[in-house]
CSV table of C-alpha atoms in Angstrom, one decimal:
chain,number,residue,atom,x,y,z
D,1,MET,CA,-2.4,-19.6,24.5
D,2,LYS,CA,-3.9,-21.8,21.9
D,3,SER,CA,-1.1,-19.9,18.8
D,4,ASN,CA,1.4,-19.9,22.1
D,5,HIS,CA,0.5,-23.6,22.3
D,6,ILE,CA,1.0,-24.2,18.6
D,7,ASN,CA,4.3,-23.3,18.4
D,8,ASN,CA,5.8,-24.7,21.6
D,9,SER,CA,4.2,-28.1,20.3
D,10,LEU,CA,5.5,-27.7,17.0
D,11,GLY,CA,9.5,-26.0,18.6
D,12,ILE,CA,10.4,-24.2,15.0
D,13,PHE,CA,10.0,-20.7,15.9
D,14,PRO,CA,11.9,-19.3,18.9
D,15,LYS,CA,10.0,-18.1,21.8
D,16,SER,CA,11.3,-14.8,21.5
D,17,TRP,CA,8.7,-14.8,18.4
D,18,SER,CA,6.0,-15.6,20.6
D,19,GLU,CA,2.8,-12.8,21.3
D,20,LYS,CA,3.5,-12.8,24.6
D,21,HIS,CA,7.4,-11.4,23.7
D,22,ALA,CA,6.6,-9.8,20.7
D,23,GLY,CA,3.8,-8.0,20.7
D,24,ARG,CA,0.3,-8.5,19.5
D,25,ILE,CA,-0.5,-10.0,16.0
D,26,PRO,CA,-2.8,-7.5,14.4
D,27,GLY,CA,-6.0,-9.3,12.4
D,28,ASN,CA,-4.7,-12.9,12.7
D,29,ILE,CA,-1.9,-15.1,12.1
D,30,PRO,CA,-3.2,-16.6,8.6
D,31,ILE,CA,-3.6,-12.9,7.5
D,32,TRP,CA,-0.2,-12.4,8.2
D,33,VAL,CA,0.8,-15.1,6.4
D,34,GLY,CA,-0.9,-14.1,3.8
D,35,ILE,CA,0.0,-9.9,3.3
D,36,LEU,CA,4.6,-11.6,3.9
D,37,SER,CA,3.0,-13.9,0.7
D,38,GLU,CA,2.3,-10.9,-0.9
D,39,LEU,CA,5.3,-8.6,0.0
D,40,THR,CA,7.4,-11.4,-1.6
D,41,GLU,CA,4.9,-11.5,-4.6
D,42,PHE,CA,5.7,-7.9,-5.6
D,43,GLY,CA,9.1,-7.9,-4.0
D,44,ILE,CA,10.0,-9.9,-7.3
D,45,PHE,CA,7.8,-7.8,-9.2
D,46,PHE,CA,9.8,-4.4,-7.8
D,47,ALA,CA,13.4,-6.4,-8.3
D,48,ALA,CA,12.3,-6.9,-11.8
D,49,TYR,CA,11.9,-3.3,-12.2
D,50,PHE,CA,15.6,-2.9,-11.3
D,51,ILE,CA,16.8,-5.8,-13.1
D,52,ALA,CA,14.8,-3.8,-15.9
D,53,LYS,CA,15.7,-0.5,-15.3
D,54,PHE,CA,19.2,-1.9,-15.5
D,55,TYR,CA,19.0,-3.0,-19.2
D,56,TYR,CA,17.1,-0.4,-20.4
D,57,PRO,CA,17.9,2.9,-19.3
D,58,ASP,CA,16.5,4.5,-21.8
D,59,VAL,CA,13.3,2.8,-22.2
D,60,PHE,CA,12.4,3.3,-18.3
D,61,ALA,CA,13.8,7.2,-18.8
D,62,GLN,CA,10.8,7.9,-21.5
D,63,GLY,CA,8.3,5.3,-20.3
D,64,PRO,CA,6.9,7.2,-17.2
D,65,GLN,CA,6.4,10.4,-19.9
D,66,SER,CA,3.8,8.6,-21.5
D,67,LEU,CA,1.6,8.0,-19.0
D,68,HIS,CA,-1.6,10.4,-17.5
D,69,THR,CA,0.4,11.1,-14.5
D,70,SER,CA,-3.0,12.9,-13.7
D,71,LEU,CA,-4.6,9.8,-13.7
D,72,GLY,CA,-1.2,7.9,-11.6
D,73,VAL,CA,-1.6,11.2,-8.7
D,74,THR,CA,-5.1,10.7,-8.3
D,75,ASN,CA,-5.6,6.8,-7.5
D,76,THR,CA,-2.5,7.7,-5.1
D,77,ILE,CA,-4.7,10.2,-2.7
D,78,VAL,CA,-7.8,7.6,-3.5
D,79,LEU,CA,-5.4,4.8,-2.1
D,80,LEU,CA,-4.3,6.6,1.2
D,81,SER,CA,-7.8,8.8,1.8
D,82,SER,CA,-9.1,4.9,2.1
D,83,SER,CA,-5.6,3.8,4.1
D,84,TYR,CA,-7.4,7.0,6.4
D,85,PHE,CA,-10.9,5.6,6.7
D,86,MET,CA,-9.9,2.0,7.1
D,87,ALA,CA,-7.9,3.1,10.2
D,88,LYS,CA,-10.8,5.4,10.9
D,89,ALA,CA,-13.3,2.2,10.8
D,90,MET,CA,-10.5,0.3,13.5
D,91,SER,CA,-11.1,3.7,15.5
D,92,PHE,CA,-14.9,3.4,16.1
D,93,ILE,CA,-15.5,-0.3,15.9
D,94,ARG,CA,-13.0,-0.5,19.2
D,95,LEU,CA,-15.6,2.1,20.6
D,96,ASP,CA,-18.1,-0.4,19.8
D,97,ASN,CA,-19.9,2.4,17.3
D,98,LEU,CA,-21.2,0.1,14.4
D,99,ILE,CA,-22.8,3.1,12.3
D,100,LYS,CA,-19.8,4.9,12.2
D,101,CYS,CA,-17.6,2.2,11.4
D,102,GLU,CA,-20.0,1.3,9.2
D,103,ARG,CA,-19.9,4.9,7.2
D,104,TYR,CA,-16.9,4.1,7.2
D,105,LEU,CA,-15.5,1.1,5.7
D,106,TRP,CA,-18.4,2.2,3.1
D,107,LEU,CA,-16.0,4.8,1.9
D,108,ALA,CA,-13.0,2.9,1.8
D,109,PHE,CA,-14.9,0.5,-0.8
D,110,ALA,CA,-15.7,4.0,-2.6
D,111,CYS,CA,-12.0,4.3,-2.4
D,112,GLY,CA,-11.7,0.8,-3.9
D,113,CYS,CA,-13.6,0.9,-7.0
D,114,LEU,CA,-13.3,4.8,-7.7
D,115,TYR,CA,-9.9,3.6,-8.2
D,116,LEU,CA,-11.2,0.6,-10.7
D,117,MET,CA,-12.9,2.8,-12.5
D,118,ILE,CA,-10.0,5.1,-13.0
D,119,LYS,CA,-7.3,2.0,-13.0
D,120,THR,CA,-9.5,1.3,-16.2
D,121,TRP,CA,-10.0,4.5,-17.4
D,122,GLU,CA,-5.5,5.2,-17.4
D,123,PHE,CA,-6.0,1.6,-19.4
D,124,HIS,CA,-7.9,2.3,-21.7
D,125,TRP,CA,-6.2,5.3,-22.1
D,126,ASN,CA,-2.9,4.2,-22.6
D,127,ASP,CA,-4.5,2.3,-25.2
D,128,LEU,CA,-6.3,4.8,-27.2
D,129,GLN,CA,-2.6,6.1,-27.2
D,130,GLY,CA,-1.1,3.3,-28.7
D,131,PHE,CA,1.2,1.5,-26.1
D,132,GLY,CA,-0.4,-1.7,-25.0
D,133,PRO,CA,1.7,-4.1,-22.3
D,134,THR,CA,4.8,-5.6,-25.2
D,135,THR,CA,5.2,-1.9,-26.4
D,136,SER,CA,8.1,-1.7,-24.7
D,137,GLU,CA,9.6,-3.4,-21.5
D,138,PHE,CA,8.6,-0.4,-19.7
D,139,PHE,CA,4.8,-1.1,-20.4
D,140,THR,CA,5.3,-5.2,-20.1
D,141,VAL,CA,6.4,-4.2,-16.0
D,142,TYR,CA,3.8,-1.4,-15.7
D,143,TYR,CA,1.1,-3.8,-17.1
D,144,TYR,CA,2.4,-6.8,-14.9
D,145,MET,CA,3.1,-4.3,-12.1
D,146,THR,CA,-0.8,-2.2,-12.4
D,147,PHE,CA,-3.3,-5.3,-13.1
D,148,ASN,CA,-2.0,-7.0,-10.5
D,149,HIS,CA,-2.0,-4.4,-8.2
D,150,PHE,CA,-5.8,-3.4,-9.6
D,151,LEU,CA,-7.3,-6.9,-8.8
D,152,HIS,CA,-6.1,-6.7,-5.2
D,153,VAL,CA,-7.8,-4.0,-4.5
D,154,GLY,CA,-10.5,-5.7,-6.6
D,155,TRP,CA,-10.9,-8.5,-4.1
D,156,ALA,CA,-10.1,-6.8,-1.1
D,157,SER,CA,-12.8,-4.6,-1.8
D,158,CYS,CA,-15.4,-7.6,-2.0
D,159,ALA,CA,-13.9,-8.3,1.4
D,160,ILE,CA,-15.0,-4.5,2.3
D,161,LEU,CA,-18.6,-5.6,1.6
D,162,TRP,CA,-18.0,-9.1,3.0
D,163,VAL,CA,-16.4,-7.3,6.2
D,164,ILE,CA,-20.1,-4.8,6.2
D,165,PHE,CA,-22.3,-7.7,5.9
D,166,ARG,CA,-20.8,-9.8,9.3
D,167,LEU,CA,-20.6,-6.5,11.1
D,168,ARG,CA,-24.2,-5.6,10.0
D,169,SER,CA,-24.9,-9.1,11.4
D,170,GLY,CA,-22.9,-8.5,15.0
D,171,ALA,CA,-20.4,-10.2,13.9
D,172,TYR,CA,-18.4,-7.4,15.8
D,173,SER,CA,-18.0,-5.5,18.6
D,174,ALA,CA,-15.2,-3.8,21.2
D,175,LYS,CA,-13.9,-7.0,22.5
D,176,GLU,CA,-13.9,-9.1,19.0
D,177,ASN,CA,-13.0,-7.4,16.0
D,178,SER,CA,-10.0,-9.7,14.6
D,179,GLY,CA,-11.8,-10.3,11.3
D,180,LEU,CA,-12.7,-6.6,10.6
D,181,GLU,CA,-8.5,-5.7,11.4
D,182,ALA,CA,-7.7,-8.6,9.6
D,183,LEU,CA,-9.2,-7.2,6.5
D,184,ALA,CA,-8.3,-3.9,8.1
D,185,VAL,CA,-4.3,-4.8,7.9
D,186,TYR,CA,-4.5,-6.3,4.4
D,187,TRP,CA,-6.3,-3.1,2.9
D,188,HIS,CA,-3.2,-1.1,4.9
D,189,MET,CA,-0.6,-3.3,2.5
D,190,ILE,CA,-2.3,-2.9,-0.3
D,191,ASP,CA,-2.0,0.8,-0.4
D,192,LEU,CA,1.7,0.2,1.1
D,193,MET,CA,2.6,-1.5,-2.2
D,194,TRP,CA,0.6,1.5,-4.3
D,195,ILE,CA,3.3,3.8,-2.1
D,196,LEU,CA,5.7,1.9,-3.8
D,197,ILE,CA,4.8,1.6,-7.2
D,198,PHE,CA,3.7,5.3,-7.7
D,199,PRO,CA,7.4,6.5,-7.8
D,200,LEU,CA,8.7,3.2,-9.7
D,201,LEU,CA,6.1,4.2,-12.8
D,202,TYR,CA,5.0,7.2,-12.7
D,203,VAL,CA,7.6,9.6,-11.1
D,204,LEU,CA,11.2,8.5,-11.6
D,205,ARG,CA,12.6,9.1,-14.5
V,1,MET,CA,-13.8,24.3,12.5
V,2,LYS,CA,-13.9,20.7,13.4
V,3,TYR,CA,-10.8,19.0,15.5
V,4,LEU,CA,-8.0,17.4,13.3
V,5,GLY,CA,-6.9,14.5,14.9
V,6,LYS,CA,-2.8,13.1,14.3
V,7,LEU,CA,-4.8,10.7,11.7
V,8,GLU,CA,-6.0,13.9,9.7
V,9,TYR,CA,-2.6,15.2,9.9
V,10,TYR,CA,-1.1,12.5,8.4
V,11,LEU,CA,-3.0,11.6,5.8
V,12,LEU,CA,-2.8,15.6,4.8
V,13,ALA,CA,0.8,14.9,4.8
V,14,LEU,CA,1.4,12.0,2.8
V,15,ILE,CA,-1.3,13.3,0.7
V,16,ALA,CA,1.4,16.5,0.2
V,17,ILE,CA,4.4,14.2,0.0
V,18,THR,CA,3.0,12.6,-2.9
V,19,LEU,CA,2.1,15.9,-4.8
V,20,PHE,CA,5.6,17.1,-3.9
V,21,ASN,CA,7.5,13.9,-5.4
V,22,THR,CA,5.1,14.2,-8.7
V,23,PHE,CA,6.6,18.1,-8.8
V,24,LEU,CA,10.4,16.7,-8.4
V,25,GLY,CA,9.2,13.8,-11.0
V,26,GLU,CA,7.5,16.7,-13.6
V,27,GLN,CA,9.7,19.4,-13.5
V,28,PHE,CA,13.2,18.1,-12.7
V,29,ALA,CA,15.8,16.0,-14.8
V,30,SER,CA,16.1,12.4,-13.4
V,31,THR,CA,19.4,13.6,-11.3
V,32,ALA,CA,21.2,12.0,-7.9
V,33,LEU,CA,19.8,14.0,-5.8
V,34,VAL,CA,16.1,14.2,-6.8
V,35,ASN,CA,16.4,10.1,-6.6
V,36,VAL,CA,17.8,9.9,-3.0
V,37,LEU,CA,14.8,12.6,-2.1
V,38,ILE,CA,12.2,10.5,-3.4
V,39,ALA,CA,13.3,7.9,-2.0
V,40,PHE,CA,13.6,9.3,1.8
V,41,THR,CA,9.6,10.1,1.0
V,42,VAL,CA,9.0,7.2,-0.3
V,43,ILE,CA,10.3,5.5,3.3
V,44,TYR,CA,8.5,8.6,5.3
V,45,LYS,CA,5.4,8.0,3.8
V,46,GLY,CA,6.0,4.0,4.2
V,47,PHE,CA,6.4,4.3,7.9
V,48,VAL,CA,3.8,6.5,8.2
V,49,VAL,CA,1.2,4.1,7.5
V,50,ILE,CA,2.7,1.0,9.3
V,51,ASP,CA,2.9,2.9,12.4
V,52,ASN,CA,-0.4,4.8,12.5
V,53,PHE,CA,-2.7,3.2,10.1
V,54,MET,CA,-1.5,-0.6,10.3
V,55,GLU,CA,-1.2,0.6,13.7
V,56,LEU,CA,2.1,-2.0,14.3
V,57,LYS,CA,4.2,0.6,16.3
V,58,ALA,CA,2.2,-0.5,19.3
V,59,ALA,CA,2.2,-4.5,18.1
V,60,ASN,CA,4.6,-7.4,17.0
V,61,LYS,CA,7.8,-6.2,17.2
V,62,ASN,CA,9.0,-8.7,14.6
V,63,LEU,CA,6.0,-7.9,12.3
V,64,ARG,CA,6.8,-3.8,12.7
V,65,PHE,CA,10.5,-5.1,12.2
V,66,LEU,CA,9.5,-6.5,8.8
V,67,MET,CA,7.0,-4.1,6.6
V,68,ARG,CA,9.9,-1.4,8.0
V,69,LEU,CA,12.7,-3.0,6.7
V,70,TYR,CA,11.0,-3.6,3.1
V,71,PHE,CA,10.4,0.1,3.1
V,72,ILE,CA,14.3,0.5,3.5
V,73,ILE,CA,14.9,-2.3,0.8
V,74,PHE,CA,13.0,-0.8,-1.9
V,75,PRO,CA,13.9,2.2,-1.1
V,76,LEU,CA,17.3,2.0,-1.2
V,77,MET,CA,17.3,-0.1,-4.5
V,78,ILE,CA,15.5,3.3,-5.8
V,79,ILE,CA,19.0,5.5,-4.7
V,80,ILE,CA,21.1,2.5,-6.2
V,81,SER,CA,19.2,2.8,-9.7
V,82,ALA,CA,20.4,6.7,-9.8
V,83,PHE,CA,23.7,5.3,-10.7
V,84,TYR,CA,23.3,3.2,-13.1
């Protein structure tokens, strides 16, 4: 296999890391390089959150009470649903059911757009209450994390449109769907990050 | 009634846990117990998405290990932060 050949020729990865020994890589290797980079980036944000909370416990206890919790909960449900729709799209492409696959991709895209609209409204609502990135240490961390996540949802939603275009042009089938699967795992990664962000910013006091 | 598959049950469970977490945060003062409960629900939610939506359960074991490790380290930080 090509990837094994590259691994062997480089000689930097243990044999046990090869797909043959460790199992299939969903999507492709480049998307996993991207995903692991994003996880590192968000990991730094989470570390910053815990360090800031250590130094400013009172600010971080008050902060979540200033946020619009209902909007945070709604966005969590929207993103979880989008992950479900993405998983359904993958299951239908494996059955060569392109129509249902496309339908679920549109639903995932709609969830992405809904998330962006709700988040925009939340930022506006915060602004109306007088909260901004410089209000307190909590809000600085809040805007860093949520705006960064907002950007990720934005460009991944655009990627869904691209994948729908490719699906319509016949690029994906039950046999070849690595591009679609790469987007699916990336989308799930974005959902996973929100699963961590939500309790940190909206629930924990 | 339409048949509910595994993915549908997981989605309903994830939504229910999200609502439960919010209820805990809204109704109870932040105690170590609340933090521990929330941390464990976050681990569960992460594992469900990694194994069933991302489909890493039957895929590359190293990637699955890394993803699951991420969802152990940061929820553990939630527990540790309860004792600041």
